[in-house]
mmCIF file of C-alpha atoms and ligand atoms in Angstrom:
data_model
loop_
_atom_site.group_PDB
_atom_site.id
_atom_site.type_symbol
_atom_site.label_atom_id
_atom_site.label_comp_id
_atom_site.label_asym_id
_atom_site.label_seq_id
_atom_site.Cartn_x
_atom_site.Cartn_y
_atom_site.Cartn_z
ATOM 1 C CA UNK A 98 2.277 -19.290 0.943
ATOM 2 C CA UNK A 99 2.647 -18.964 -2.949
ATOM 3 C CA UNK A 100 4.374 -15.528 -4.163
ATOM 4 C CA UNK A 101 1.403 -13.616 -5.323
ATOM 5 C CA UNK A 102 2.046 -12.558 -9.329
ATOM 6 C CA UNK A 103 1.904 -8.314 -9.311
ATOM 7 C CA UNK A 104 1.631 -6.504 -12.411
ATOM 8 C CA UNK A 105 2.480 -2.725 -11.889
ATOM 9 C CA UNK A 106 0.563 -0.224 -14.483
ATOM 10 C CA UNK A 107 1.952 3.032 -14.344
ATOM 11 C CA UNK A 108 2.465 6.271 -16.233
ATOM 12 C CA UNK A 109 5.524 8.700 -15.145
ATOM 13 C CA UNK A 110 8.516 8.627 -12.886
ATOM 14 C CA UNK A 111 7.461 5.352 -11.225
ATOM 15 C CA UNK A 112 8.514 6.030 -7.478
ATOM 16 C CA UNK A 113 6.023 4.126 -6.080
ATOM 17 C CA UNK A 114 6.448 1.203 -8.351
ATOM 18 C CA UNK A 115 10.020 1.504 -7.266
ATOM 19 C CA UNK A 116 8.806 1.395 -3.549
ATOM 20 C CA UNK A 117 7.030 -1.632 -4.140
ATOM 21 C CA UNK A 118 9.750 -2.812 -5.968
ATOM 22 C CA UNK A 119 12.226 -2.437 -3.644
ATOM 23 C CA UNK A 120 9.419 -4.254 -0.880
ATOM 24 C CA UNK A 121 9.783 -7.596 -3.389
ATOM 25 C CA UNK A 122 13.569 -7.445 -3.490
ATOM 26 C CA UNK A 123 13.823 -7.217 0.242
ATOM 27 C CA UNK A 124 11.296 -9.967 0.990
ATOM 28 C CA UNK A 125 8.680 -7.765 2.840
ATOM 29 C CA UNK A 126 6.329 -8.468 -0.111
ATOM 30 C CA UNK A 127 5.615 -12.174 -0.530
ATOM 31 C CA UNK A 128 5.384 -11.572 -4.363
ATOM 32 C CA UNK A 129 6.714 -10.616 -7.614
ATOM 33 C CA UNK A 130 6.510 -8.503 -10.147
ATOM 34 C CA UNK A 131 6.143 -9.987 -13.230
ATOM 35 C CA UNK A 132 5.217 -7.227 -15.877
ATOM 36 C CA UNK A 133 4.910 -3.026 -15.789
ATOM 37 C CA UNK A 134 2.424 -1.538 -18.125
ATOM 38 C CA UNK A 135 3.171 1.928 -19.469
ATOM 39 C CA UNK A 136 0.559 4.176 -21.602
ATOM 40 C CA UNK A 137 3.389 7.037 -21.949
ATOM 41 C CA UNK A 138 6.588 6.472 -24.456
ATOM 42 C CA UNK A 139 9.428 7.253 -22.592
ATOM 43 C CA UNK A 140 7.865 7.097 -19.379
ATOM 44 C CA UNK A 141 10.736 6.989 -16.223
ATOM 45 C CA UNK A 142 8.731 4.101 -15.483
ATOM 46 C CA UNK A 143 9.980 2.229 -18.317
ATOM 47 C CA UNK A 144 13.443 2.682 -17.650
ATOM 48 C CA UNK A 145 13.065 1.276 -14.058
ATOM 49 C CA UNK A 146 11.703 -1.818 -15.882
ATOM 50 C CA UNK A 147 14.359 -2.451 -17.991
ATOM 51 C CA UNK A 148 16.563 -1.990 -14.725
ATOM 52 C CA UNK A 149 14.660 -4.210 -12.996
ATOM 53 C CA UNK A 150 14.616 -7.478 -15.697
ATOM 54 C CA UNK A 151 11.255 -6.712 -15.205
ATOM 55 C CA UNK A 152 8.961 -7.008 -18.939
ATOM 56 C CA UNK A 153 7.581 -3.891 -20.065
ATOM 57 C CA UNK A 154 4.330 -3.473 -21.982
ATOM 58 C CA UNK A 155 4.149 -0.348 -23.633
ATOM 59 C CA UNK A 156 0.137 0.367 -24.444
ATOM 60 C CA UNK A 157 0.352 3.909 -26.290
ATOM 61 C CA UNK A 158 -2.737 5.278 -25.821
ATOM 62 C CA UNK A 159 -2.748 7.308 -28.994
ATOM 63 C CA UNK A 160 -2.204 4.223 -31.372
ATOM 64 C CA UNK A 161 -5.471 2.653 -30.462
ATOM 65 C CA UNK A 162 -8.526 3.782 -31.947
ATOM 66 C CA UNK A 163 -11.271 3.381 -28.867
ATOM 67 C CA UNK A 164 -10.531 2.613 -24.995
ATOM 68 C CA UNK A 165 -11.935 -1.015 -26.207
ATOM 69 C CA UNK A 166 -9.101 -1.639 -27.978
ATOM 70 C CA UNK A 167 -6.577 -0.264 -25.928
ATOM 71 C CA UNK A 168 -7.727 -2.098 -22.737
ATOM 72 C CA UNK A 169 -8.228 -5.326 -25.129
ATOM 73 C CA UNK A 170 -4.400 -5.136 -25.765
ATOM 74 C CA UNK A 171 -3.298 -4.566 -22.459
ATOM 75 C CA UNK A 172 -5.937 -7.701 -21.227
ATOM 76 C CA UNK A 173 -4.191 -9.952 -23.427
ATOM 77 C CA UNK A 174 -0.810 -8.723 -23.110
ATOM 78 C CA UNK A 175 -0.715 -9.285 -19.121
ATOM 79 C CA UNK A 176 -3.284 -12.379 -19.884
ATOM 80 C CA UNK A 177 0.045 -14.449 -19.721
ATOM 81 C CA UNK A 178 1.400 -13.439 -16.232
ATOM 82 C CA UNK A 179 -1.846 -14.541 -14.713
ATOM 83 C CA UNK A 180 -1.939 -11.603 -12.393
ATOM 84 C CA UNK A 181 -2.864 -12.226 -8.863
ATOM 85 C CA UNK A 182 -2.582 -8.146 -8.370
ATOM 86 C CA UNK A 183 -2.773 -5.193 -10.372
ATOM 87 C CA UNK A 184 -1.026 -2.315 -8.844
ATOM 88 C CA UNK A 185 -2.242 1.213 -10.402
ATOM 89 C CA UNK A 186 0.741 3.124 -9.582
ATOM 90 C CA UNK A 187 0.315 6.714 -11.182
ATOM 91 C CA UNK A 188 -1.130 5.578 -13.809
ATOM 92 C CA UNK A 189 -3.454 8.355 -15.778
ATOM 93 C CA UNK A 190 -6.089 6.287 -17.171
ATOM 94 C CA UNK A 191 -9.564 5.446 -16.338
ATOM 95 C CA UNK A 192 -10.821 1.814 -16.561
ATOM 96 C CA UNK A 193 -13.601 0.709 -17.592
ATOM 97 C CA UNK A 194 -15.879 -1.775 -15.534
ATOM 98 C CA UNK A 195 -15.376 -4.354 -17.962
ATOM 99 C CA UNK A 196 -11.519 -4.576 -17.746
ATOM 100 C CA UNK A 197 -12.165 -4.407 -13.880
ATOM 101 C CA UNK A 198 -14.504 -7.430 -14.059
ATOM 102 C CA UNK A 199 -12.231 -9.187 -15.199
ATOM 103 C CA UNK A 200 -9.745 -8.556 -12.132
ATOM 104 C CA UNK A 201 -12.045 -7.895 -9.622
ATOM 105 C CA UNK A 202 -11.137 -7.160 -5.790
ATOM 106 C CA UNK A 203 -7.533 -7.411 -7.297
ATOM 107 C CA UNK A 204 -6.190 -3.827 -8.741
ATOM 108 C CA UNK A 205 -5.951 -1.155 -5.920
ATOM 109 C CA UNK A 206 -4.836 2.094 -6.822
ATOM 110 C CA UNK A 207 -3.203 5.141 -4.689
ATOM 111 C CA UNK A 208 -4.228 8.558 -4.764
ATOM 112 C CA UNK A 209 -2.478 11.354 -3.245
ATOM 113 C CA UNK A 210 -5.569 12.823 -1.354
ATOM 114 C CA UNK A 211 -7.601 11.807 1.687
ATOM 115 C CA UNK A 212 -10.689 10.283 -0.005
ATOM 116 C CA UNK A 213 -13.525 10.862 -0.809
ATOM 117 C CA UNK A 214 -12.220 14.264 -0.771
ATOM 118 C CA UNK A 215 -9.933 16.020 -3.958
ATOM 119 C CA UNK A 216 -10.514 12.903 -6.607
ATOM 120 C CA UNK A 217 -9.280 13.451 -9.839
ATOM 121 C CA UNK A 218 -6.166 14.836 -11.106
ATOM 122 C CA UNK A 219 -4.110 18.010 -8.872
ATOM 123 C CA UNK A 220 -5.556 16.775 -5.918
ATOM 124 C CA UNK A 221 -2.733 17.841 -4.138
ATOM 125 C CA UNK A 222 -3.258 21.437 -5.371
ATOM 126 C CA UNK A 223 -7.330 21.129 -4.503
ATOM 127 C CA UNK A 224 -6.462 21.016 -0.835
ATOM 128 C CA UNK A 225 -4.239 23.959 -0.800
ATOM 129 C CA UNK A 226 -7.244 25.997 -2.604
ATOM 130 C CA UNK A 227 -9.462 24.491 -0.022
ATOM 131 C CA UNK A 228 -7.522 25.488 2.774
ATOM 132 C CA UNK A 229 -7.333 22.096 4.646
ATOM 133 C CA UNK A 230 -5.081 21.309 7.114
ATOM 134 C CA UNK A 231 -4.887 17.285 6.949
ATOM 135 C CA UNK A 232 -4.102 16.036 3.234
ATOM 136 C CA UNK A 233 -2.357 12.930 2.696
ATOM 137 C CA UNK A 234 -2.777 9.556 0.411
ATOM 138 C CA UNK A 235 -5.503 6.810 0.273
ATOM 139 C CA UNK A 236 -5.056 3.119 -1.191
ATOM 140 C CA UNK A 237 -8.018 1.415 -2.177
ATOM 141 C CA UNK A 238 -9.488 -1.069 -4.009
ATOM 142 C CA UNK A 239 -10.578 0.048 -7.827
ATOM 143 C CA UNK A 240 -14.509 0.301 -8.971
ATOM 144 C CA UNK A 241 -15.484 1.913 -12.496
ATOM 145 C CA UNK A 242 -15.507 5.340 -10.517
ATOM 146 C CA UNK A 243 -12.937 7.346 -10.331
ATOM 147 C CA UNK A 244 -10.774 7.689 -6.946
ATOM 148 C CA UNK A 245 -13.177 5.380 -5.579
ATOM 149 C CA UNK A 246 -13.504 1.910 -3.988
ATOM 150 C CA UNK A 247 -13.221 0.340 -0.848
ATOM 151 C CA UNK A 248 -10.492 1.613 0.815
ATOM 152 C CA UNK A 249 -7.165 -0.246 2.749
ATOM 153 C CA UNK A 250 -5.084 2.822 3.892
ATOM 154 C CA UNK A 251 -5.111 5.765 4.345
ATOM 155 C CA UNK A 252 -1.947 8.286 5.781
ATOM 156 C CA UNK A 253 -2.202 12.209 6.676
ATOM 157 C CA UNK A 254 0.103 15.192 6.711
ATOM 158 C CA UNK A 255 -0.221 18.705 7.615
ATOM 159 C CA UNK A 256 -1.019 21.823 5.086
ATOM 160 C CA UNK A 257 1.072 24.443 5.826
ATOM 161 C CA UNK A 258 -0.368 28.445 5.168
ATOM 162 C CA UNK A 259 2.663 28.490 2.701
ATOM 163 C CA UNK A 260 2.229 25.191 0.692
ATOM 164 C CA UNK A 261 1.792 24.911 -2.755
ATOM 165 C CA UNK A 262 0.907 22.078 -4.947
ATOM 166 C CA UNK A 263 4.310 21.058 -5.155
ATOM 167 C CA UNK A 264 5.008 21.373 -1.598
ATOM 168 C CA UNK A 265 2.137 19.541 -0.149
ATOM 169 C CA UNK A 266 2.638 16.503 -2.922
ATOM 170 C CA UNK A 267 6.145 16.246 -2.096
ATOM 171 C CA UNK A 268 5.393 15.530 1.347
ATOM 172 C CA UNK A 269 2.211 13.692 0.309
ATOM 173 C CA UNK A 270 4.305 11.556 -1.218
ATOM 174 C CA UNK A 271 6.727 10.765 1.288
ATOM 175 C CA UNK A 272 3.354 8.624 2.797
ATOM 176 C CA UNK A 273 2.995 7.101 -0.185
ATOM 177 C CA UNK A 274 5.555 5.002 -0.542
ATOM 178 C CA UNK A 275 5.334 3.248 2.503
ATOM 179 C CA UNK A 276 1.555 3.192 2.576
ATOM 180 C CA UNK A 277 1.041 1.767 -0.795
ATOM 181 C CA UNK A 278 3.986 -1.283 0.569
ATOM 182 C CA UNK A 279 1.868 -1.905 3.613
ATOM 183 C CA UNK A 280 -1.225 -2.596 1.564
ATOM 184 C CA UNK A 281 0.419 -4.743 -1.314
ATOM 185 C CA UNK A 282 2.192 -6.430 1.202
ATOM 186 C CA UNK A 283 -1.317 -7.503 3.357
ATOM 187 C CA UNK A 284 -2.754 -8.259 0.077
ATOM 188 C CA UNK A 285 -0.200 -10.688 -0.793
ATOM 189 C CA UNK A 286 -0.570 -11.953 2.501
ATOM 190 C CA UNK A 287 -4.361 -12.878 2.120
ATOM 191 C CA UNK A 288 -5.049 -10.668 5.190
ATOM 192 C CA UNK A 289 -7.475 -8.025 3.308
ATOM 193 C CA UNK A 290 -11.205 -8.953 3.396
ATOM 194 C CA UNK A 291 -13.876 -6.665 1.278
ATOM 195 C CA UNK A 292 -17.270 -6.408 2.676
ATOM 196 C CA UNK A 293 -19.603 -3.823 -0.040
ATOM 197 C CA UNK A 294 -17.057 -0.372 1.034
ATOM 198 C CA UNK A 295 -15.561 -1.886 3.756
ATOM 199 C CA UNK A 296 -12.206 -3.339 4.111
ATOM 200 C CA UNK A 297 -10.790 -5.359 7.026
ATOM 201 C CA UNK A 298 -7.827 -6.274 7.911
ATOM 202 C CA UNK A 299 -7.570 -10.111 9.108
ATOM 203 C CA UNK A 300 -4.754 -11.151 11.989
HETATM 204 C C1 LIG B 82 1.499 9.760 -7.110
HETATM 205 O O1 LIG B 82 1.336 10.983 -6.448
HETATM 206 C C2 LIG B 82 0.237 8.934 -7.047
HETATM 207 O O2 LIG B 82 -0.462 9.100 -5.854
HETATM 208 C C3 LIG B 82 -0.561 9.509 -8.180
HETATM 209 O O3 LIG B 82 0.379 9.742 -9.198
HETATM 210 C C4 LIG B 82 1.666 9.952 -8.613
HETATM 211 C C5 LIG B 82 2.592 8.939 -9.219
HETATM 212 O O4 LIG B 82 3.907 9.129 -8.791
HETATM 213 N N1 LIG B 82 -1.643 8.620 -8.547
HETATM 214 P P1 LIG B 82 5.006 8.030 -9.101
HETATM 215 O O5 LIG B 82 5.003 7.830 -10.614
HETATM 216 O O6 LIG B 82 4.657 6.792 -8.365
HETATM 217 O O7 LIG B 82 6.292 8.642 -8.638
#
């Protein structure tokens, strides 16, 4: 089967674009990754890149004058790698249904919360104010909504009484990583299926 073409966007430190990463080098993933787009200057992320021999597109949000024209840059800047996949992987922006339309069924996203519940940013630290005792991480497919879409994956871990935002994400994370490489890696084995919310996993 022909190496599915990824193209990670992200916004920080990048660990879970290194996870995936390091899934491609070892062969787990059958893919590559062929570009990294970063909104943030100086983003860890972009440092990873440049490790990597991997292109970086740097899309600073602030230069552009509308979201139009900041997602019309990034469409034709990726436009060349032909994408196959677009891996959200921390990254802080919204997009809009018309850059989805034009990848649809083919950008998933994590999100360090067990959706639907705590979308939006400090999820982490909107469980430990709601006193749950089961957070964890969804991957899922991306719609125009925020932390929504059908979703792939899903892993838990306990709240502790003494947790704190930092706490609970650091261990929230810890799922991530290999959650978010399970569901790239069926992807770019053709075994996901979306039917309206629902996503199946074929073989
Ligand atoms: C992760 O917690 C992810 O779930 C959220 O942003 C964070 C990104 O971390 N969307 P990293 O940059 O992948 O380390």
């Amino acid at each position: 089967m022909t190496k599915k073409r990824i193209v990670i966007f992200a916004s920080g430190r990048g660990s879970n674009a290194e996870a995936i990463h390091d899934a491609v080098a070892s062969g787990k993933i059958n893919g590559e990754i062929n570009a990294v787009v970063c909104d943030i200057p100086g983003a860890g992320i972009l440092s990873k890149a440049e490790e990597w021999g991997v292109p970086a597109i740097l899309a600073d949000r602030k230069k552009f004058a509308s979201r139009e024209d900041f997602e019309l840059f990034i469409l034709q800047a990726i436009a060349p790698y032909r994408a196959d996949l677009i891996c959200l992987a921390g990254f802080m922006r919204l997009l809009s249904s018309t850059f989805i339309s034009h990848y649809e069924n083919k950008i998933i996203n994590i999100h360090p919360a067990l959706l639907p519940s705590f979308r939006g940013l400090h999820a982490q630290g909107q469980a430990v104010a709601a006193g749950v005792k089961i957070a964890g991480c969804t991957v899922h497919f991306v719609v125009p909504d925020m932390d929504a879409g059908p979703i792939i994956a899903q892993r838990a871990v306990p709240v502790y009484a003494d947790d704190t935002e930092d706490t609970l994400a650091a261990r929230i994370l810890t799922q991530e990583h290999p959650a978010y490489v399970e569901c790239v890696t069926l992807f770019c084995d053709d075994k996901l299926q979306v039917n309206g919310n629902i996503v199946t996993i074929n073989g």
